[in-house]
mmCIF file of N, CA and C in Angstrom:
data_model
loop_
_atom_site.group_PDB
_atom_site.id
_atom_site.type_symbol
_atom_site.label_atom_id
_atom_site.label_comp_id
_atom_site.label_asym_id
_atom_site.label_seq_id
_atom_site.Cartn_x
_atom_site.Cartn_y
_atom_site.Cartn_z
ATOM 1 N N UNK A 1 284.273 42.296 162.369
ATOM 2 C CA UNK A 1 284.374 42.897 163.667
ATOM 3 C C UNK A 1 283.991 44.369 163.533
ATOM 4 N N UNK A 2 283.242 44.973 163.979
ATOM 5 C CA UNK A 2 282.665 46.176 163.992
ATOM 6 C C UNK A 2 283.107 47.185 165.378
ATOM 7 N N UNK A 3 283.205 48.188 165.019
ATOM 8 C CA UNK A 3 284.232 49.235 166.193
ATOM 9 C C UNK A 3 283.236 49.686 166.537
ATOM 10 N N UNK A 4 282.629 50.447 167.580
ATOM 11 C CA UNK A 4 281.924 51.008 168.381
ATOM 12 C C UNK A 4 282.465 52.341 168.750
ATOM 13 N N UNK A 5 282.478 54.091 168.344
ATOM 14 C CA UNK A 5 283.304 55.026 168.769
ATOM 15 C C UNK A 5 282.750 54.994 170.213
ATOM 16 N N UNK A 6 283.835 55.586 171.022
ATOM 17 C CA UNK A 6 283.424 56.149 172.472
ATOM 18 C C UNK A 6 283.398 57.580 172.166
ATOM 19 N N UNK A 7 282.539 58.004 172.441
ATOM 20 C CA UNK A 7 282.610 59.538 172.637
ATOM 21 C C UNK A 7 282.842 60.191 173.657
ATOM 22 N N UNK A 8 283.298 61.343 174.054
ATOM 23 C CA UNK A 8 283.630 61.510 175.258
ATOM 24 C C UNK A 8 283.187 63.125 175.515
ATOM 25 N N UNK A 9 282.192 63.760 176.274
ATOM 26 C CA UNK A 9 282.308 65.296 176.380
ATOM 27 C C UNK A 9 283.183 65.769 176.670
ATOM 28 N N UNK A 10 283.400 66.639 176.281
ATOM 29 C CA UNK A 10 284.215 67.817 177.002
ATOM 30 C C UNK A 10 283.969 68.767 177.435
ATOM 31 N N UNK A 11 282.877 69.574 177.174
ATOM 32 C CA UNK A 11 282.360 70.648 178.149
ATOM 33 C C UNK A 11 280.359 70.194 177.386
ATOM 34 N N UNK A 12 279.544 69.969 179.139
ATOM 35 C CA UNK A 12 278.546 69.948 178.781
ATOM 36 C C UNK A 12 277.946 71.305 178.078
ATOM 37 N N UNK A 13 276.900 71.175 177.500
ATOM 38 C CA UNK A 13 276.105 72.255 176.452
ATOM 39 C C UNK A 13 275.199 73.644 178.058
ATOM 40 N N UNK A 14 274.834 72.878 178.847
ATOM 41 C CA UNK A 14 274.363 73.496 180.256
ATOM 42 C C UNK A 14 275.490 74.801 180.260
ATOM 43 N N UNK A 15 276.879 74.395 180.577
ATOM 44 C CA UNK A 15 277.944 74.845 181.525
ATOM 45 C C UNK A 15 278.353 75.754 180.603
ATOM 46 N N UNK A 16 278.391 75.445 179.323
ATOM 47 C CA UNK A 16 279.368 76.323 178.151
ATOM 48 C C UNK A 16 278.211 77.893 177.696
ATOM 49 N N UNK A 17 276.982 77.221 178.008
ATOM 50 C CA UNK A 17 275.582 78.393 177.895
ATOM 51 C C UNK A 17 276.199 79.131 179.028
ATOM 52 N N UNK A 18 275.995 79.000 179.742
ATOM 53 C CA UNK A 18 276.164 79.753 181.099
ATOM 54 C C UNK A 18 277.314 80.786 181.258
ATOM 55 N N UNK A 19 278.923 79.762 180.243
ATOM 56 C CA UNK A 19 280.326 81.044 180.464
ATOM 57 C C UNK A 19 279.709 82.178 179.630
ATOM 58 N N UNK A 20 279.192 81.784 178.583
ATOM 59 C CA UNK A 20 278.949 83.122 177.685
ATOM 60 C C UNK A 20 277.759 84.125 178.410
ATOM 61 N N UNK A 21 276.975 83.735 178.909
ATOM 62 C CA UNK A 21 275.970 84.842 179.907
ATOM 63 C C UNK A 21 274.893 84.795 178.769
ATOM 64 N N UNK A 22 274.513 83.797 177.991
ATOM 65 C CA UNK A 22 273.400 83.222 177.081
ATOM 66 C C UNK A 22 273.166 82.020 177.163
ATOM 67 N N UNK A 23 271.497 82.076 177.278
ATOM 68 C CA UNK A 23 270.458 80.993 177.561
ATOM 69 C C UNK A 23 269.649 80.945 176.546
ATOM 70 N N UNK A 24 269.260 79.612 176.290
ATOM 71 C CA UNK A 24 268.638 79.438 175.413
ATOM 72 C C UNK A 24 267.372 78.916 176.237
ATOM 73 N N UNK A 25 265.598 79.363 175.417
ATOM 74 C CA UNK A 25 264.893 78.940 176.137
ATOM 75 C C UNK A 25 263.940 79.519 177.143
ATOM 76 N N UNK A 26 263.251 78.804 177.860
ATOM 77 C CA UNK A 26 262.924 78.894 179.375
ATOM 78 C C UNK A 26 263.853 78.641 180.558
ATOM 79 N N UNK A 27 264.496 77.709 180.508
ATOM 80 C CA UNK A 27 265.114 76.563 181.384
ATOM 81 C C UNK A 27 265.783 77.432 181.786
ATOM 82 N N UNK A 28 266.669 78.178 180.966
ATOM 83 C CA UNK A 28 267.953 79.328 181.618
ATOM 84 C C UNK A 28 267.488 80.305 182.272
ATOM 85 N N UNK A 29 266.255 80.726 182.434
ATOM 86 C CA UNK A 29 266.032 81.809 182.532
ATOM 87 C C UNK A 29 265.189 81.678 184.001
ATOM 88 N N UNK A 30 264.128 80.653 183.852
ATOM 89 C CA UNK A 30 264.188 79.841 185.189
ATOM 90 C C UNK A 30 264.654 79.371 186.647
ATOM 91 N N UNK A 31 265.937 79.269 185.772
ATOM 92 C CA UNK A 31 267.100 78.476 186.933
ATOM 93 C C UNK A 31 267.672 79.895 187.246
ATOM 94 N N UNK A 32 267.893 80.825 186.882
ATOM 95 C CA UNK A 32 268.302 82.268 187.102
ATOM 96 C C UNK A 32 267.299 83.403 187.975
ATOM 97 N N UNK A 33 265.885 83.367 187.609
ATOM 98 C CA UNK A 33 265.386 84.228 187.717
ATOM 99 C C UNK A 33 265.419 85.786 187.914
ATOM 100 N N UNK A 34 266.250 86.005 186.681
ATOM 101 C CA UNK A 34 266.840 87.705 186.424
ATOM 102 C C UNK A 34 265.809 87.300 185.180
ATOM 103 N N UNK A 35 265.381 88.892 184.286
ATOM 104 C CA UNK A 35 265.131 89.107 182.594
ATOM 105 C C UNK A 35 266.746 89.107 182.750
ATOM 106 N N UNK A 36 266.730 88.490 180.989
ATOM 107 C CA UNK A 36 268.167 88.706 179.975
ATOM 108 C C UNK A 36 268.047 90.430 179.910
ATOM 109 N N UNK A 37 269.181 91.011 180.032
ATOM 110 C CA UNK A 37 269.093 92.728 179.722
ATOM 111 C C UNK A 37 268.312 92.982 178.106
ATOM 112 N N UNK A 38 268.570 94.042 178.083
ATOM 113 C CA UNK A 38 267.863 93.665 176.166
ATOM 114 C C UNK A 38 269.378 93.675 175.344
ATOM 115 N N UNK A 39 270.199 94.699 175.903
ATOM 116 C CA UNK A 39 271.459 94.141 174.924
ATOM 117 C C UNK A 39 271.251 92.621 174.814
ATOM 118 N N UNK A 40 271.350 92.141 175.839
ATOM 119 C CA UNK A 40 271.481 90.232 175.288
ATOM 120 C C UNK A 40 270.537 90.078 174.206
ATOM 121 N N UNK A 41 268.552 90.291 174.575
ATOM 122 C CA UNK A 41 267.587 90.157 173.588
ATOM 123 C C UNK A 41 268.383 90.887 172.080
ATOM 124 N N UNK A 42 268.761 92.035 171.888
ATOM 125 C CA UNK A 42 269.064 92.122 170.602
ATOM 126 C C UNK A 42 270.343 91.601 170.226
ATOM 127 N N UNK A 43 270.979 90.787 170.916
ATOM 128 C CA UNK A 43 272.238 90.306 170.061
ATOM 129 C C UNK A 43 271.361 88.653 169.602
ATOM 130 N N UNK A 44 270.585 88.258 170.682
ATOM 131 C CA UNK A 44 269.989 86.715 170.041
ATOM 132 C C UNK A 44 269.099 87.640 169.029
ATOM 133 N N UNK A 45 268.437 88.644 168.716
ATOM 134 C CA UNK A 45 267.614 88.819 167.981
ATOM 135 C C UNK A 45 268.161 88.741 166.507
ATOM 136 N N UNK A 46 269.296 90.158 166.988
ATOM 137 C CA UNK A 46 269.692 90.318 165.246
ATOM 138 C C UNK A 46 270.901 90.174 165.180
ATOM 139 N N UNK A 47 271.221 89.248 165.893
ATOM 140 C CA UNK A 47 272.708 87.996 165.657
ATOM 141 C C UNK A 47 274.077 89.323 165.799
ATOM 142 N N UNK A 48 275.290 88.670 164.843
ATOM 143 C CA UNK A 48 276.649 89.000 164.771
ATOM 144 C C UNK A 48 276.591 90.814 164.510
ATOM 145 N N UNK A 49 277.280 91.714 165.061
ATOM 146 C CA UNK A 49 276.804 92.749 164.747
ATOM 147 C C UNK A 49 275.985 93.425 164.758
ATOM 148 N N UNK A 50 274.947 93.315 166.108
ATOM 149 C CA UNK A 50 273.694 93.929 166.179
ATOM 150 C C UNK A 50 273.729 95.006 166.193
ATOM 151 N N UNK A 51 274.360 95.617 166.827
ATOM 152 C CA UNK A 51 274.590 97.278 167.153
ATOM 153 C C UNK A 51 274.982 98.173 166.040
ATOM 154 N N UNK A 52 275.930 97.367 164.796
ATOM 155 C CA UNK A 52 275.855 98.153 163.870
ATOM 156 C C UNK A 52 275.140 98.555 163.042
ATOM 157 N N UNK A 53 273.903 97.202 163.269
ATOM 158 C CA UNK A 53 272.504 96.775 161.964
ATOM 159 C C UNK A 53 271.624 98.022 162.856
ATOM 160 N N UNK A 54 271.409 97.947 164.265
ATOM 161 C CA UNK A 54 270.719 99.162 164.830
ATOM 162 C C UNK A 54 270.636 100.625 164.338
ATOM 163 N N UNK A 55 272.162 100.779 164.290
ATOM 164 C CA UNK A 55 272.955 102.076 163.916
ATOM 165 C C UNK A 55 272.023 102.377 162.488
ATOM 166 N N UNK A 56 272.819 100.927 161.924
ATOM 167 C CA UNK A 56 272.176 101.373 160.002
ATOM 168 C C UNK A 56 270.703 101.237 159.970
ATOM 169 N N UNK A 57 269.979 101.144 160.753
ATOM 170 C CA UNK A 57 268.704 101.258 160.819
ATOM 171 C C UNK A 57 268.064 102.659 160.773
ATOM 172 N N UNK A 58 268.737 103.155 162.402
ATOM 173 C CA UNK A 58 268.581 104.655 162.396
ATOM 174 C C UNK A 58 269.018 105.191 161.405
ATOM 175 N N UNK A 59 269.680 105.245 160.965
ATOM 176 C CA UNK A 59 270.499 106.551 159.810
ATOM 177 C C UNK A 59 269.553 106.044 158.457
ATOM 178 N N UNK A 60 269.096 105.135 158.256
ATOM 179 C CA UNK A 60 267.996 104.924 157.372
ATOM 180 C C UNK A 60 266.695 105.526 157.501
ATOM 181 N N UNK A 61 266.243 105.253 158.994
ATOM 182 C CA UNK A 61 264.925 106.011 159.127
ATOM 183 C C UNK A 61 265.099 107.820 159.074
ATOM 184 N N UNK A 62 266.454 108.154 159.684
ATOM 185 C CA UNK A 62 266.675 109.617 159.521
ATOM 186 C C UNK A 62 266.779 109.802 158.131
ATOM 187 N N UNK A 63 267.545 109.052 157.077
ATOM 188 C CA UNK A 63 267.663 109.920 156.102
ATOM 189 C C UNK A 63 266.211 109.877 155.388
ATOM 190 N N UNK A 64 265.171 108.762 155.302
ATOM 191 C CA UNK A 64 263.769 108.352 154.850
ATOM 192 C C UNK A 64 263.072 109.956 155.231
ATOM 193 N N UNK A 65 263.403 110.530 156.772
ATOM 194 C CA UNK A 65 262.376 111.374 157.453
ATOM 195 C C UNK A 65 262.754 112.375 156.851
ATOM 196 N N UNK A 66 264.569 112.506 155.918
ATOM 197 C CA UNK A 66 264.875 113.792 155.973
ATOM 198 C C UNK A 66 264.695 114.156 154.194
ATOM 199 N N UNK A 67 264.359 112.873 153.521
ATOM 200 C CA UNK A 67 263.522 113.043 152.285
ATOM 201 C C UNK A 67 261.840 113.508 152.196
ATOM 202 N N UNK A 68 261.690 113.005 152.927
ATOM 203 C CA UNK A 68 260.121 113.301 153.272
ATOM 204 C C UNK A 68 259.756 114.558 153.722
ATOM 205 N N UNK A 69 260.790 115.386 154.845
ATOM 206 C CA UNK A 69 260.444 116.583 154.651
ATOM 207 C C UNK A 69 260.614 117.405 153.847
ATOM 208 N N UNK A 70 262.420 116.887 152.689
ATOM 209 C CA UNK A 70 262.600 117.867 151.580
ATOM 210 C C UNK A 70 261.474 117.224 150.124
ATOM 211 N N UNK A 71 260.783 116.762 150.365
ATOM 212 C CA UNK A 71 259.768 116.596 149.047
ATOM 213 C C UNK A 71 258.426 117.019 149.409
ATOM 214 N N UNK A 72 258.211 117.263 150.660
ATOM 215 C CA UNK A 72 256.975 117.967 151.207
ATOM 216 C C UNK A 72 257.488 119.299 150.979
ATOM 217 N N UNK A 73 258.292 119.841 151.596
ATOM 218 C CA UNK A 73 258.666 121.403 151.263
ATOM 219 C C UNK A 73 258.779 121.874 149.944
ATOM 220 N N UNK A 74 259.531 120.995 149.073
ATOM 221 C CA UNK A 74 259.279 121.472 147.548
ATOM 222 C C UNK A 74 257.973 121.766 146.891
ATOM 223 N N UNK A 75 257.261 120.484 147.886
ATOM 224 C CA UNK A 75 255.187 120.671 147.390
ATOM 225 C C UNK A 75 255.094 121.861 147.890
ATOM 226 N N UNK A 76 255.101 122.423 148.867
ATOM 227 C CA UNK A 76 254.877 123.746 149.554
ATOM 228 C C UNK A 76 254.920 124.792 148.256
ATOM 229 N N UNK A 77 256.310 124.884 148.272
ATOM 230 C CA UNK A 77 256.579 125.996 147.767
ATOM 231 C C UNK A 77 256.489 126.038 145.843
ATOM 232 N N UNK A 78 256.192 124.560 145.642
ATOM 233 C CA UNK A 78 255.771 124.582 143.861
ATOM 234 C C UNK A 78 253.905 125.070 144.266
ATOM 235 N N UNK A 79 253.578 124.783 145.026
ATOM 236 C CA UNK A 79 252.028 124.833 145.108
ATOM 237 C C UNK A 79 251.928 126.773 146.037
ATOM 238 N N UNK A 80 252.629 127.004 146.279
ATOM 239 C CA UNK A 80 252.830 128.875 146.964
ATOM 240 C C UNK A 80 253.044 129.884 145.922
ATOM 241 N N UNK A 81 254.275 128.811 144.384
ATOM 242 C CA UNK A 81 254.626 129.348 143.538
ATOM 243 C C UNK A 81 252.949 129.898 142.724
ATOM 244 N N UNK A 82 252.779 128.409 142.416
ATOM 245 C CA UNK A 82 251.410 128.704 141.074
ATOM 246 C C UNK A 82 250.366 129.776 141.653
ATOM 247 N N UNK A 83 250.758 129.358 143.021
ATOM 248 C CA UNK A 83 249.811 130.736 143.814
ATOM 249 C C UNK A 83 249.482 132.083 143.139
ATOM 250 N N UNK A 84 250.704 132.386 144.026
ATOM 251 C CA UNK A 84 251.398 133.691 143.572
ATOM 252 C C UNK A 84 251.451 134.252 142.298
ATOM 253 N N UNK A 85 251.523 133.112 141.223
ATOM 254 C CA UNK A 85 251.835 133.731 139.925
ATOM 255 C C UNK A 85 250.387 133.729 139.161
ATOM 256 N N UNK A 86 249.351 132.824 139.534
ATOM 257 C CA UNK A 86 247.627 132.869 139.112
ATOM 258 C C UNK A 86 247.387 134.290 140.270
ATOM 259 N N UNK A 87 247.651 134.710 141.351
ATOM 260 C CA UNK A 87 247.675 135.736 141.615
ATOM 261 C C UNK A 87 247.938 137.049 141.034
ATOM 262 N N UNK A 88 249.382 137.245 140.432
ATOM 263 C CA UNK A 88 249.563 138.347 139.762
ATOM 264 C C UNK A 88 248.682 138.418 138.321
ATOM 265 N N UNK A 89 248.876 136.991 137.875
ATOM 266 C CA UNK A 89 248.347 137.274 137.004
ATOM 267 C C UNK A 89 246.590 137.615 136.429
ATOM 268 N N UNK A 90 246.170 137.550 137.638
ATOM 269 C CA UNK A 90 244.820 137.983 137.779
ATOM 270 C C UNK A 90 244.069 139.509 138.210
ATOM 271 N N UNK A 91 245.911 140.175 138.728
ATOM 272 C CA UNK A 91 245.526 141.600 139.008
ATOM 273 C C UNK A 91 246.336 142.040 137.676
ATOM 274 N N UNK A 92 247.177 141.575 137.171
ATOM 275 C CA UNK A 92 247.256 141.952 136.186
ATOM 276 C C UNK A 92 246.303 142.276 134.530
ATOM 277 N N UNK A 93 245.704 141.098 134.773
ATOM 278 C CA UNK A 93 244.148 141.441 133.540
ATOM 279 C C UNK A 93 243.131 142.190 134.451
ATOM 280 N N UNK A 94 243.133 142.278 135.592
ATOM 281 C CA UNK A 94 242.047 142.905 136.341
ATOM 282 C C UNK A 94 242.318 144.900 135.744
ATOM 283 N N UNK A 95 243.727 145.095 136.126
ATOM 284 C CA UNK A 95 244.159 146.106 135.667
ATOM 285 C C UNK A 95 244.285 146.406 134.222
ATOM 286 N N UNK A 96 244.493 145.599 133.555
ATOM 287 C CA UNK A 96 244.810 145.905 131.936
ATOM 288 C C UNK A 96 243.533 146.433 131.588
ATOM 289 N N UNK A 97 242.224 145.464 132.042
ATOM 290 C CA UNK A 97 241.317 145.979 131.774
ATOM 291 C C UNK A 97 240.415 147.127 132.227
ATOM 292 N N UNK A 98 240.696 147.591 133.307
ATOM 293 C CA UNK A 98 240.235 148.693 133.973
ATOM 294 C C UNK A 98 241.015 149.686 133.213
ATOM 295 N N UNK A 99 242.316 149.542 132.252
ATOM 296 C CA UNK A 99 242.986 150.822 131.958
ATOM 297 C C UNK A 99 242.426 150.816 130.203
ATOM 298 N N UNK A 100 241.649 149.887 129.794
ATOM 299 C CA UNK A 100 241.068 149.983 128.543
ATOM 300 C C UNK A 100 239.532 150.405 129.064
ATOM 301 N N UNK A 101 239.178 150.183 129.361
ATOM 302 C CA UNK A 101 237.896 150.476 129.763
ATOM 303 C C UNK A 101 237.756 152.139 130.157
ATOM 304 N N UNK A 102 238.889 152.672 130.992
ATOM 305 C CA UNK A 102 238.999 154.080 131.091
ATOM 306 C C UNK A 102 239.875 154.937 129.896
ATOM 307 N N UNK A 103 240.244 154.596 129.068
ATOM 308 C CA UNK A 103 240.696 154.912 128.158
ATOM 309 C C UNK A 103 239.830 155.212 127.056
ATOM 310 N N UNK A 104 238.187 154.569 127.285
ATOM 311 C CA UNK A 104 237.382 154.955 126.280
ATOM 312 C C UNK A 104 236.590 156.277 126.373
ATOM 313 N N UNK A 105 235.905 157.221 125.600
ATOM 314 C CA UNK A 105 235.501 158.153 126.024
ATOM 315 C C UNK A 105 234.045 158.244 126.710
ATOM 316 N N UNK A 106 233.224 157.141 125.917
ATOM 317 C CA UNK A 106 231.686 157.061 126.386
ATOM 318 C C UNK A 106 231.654 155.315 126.189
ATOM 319 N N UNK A 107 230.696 155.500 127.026
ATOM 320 C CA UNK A 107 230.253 153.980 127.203
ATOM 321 C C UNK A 107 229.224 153.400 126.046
ATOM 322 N N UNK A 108 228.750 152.524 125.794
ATOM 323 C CA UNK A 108 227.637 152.187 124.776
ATOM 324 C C UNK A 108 226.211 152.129 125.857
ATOM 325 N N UNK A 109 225.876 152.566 125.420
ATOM 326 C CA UNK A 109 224.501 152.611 126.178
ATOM 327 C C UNK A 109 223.900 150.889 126.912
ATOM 328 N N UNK A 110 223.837 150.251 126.244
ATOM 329 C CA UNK A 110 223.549 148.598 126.526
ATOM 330 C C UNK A 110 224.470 148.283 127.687
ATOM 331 N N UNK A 111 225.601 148.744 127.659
ATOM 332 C CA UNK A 111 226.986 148.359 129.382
ATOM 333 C C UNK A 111 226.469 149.668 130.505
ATOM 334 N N UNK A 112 225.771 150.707 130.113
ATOM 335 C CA UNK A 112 225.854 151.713 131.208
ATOM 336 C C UNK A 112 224.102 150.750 131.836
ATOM 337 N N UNK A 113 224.903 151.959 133.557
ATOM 338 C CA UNK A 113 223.670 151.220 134.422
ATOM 339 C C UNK A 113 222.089 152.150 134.580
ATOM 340 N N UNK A 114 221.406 151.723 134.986
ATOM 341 C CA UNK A 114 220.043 152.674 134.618
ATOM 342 C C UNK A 114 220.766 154.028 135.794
ATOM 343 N N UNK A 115 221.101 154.316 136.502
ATOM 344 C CA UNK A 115 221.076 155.143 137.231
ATOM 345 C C UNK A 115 222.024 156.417 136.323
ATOM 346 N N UNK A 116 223.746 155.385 135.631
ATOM 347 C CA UNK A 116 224.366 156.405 134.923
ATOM 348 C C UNK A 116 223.718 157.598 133.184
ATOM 349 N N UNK A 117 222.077 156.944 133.297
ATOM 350 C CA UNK A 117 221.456 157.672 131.768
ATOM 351 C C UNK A 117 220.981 158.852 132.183
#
């Protein structure tokens, strides 16, 4: 003898969509004709906790933007540094040598210019 279960609903799948103010589909959206707000779109999007995954999103892209400007600024100022210092150090031999050069008494004839003979 073989049993047969009866099943019985208890709340159709239609009616129980509807208490929560989520549709699945076309059909819901159809029979409504409103858009879902987007709060609804991002809770079906990015499920349990959307708003916090949002949150940790932003504070990810801020802290990403706020590395990116402190490793660009360090380029700045390592690349302002070598500047500055191939700078001095180029008026510095510019000068060393202008103060040996005047320090001598006569020139050699071969470095002077036709006008100074």
């Amino acid at each position: 003898m073989s049993e047969k279960p009866e099943w019985e609903l208890i709340d159709s799948p239609q009616s129980r969509q509807e208490s929560n103010g989520y549709h699945h589909g076309s059909q819901g959206n159809a029979s409504q004709g409103t858009r879902p707000s987007p709060a609804l779109f991002l809770q079906a999007l990015l499920g349990k906790w959307w708003l916090l995954k949002l949150v940790g999103a932003g504070v990810a892209a801020f802290i990403a933007l706020a590395l990116l400007i402190m490793i660009g600024g360090m380029l700045v100022l390592t690349v302002s540094a070598i500047a500055l210092v191939s700078f001095c150090t180029a008026r510095l031999a510019l000068w060393l040598r202008g103060k040996q050069l005047g320090s001598k008494t006569h020139m050699p004839t071969r470095y002077r210019e036709p006008w100074q003979q």
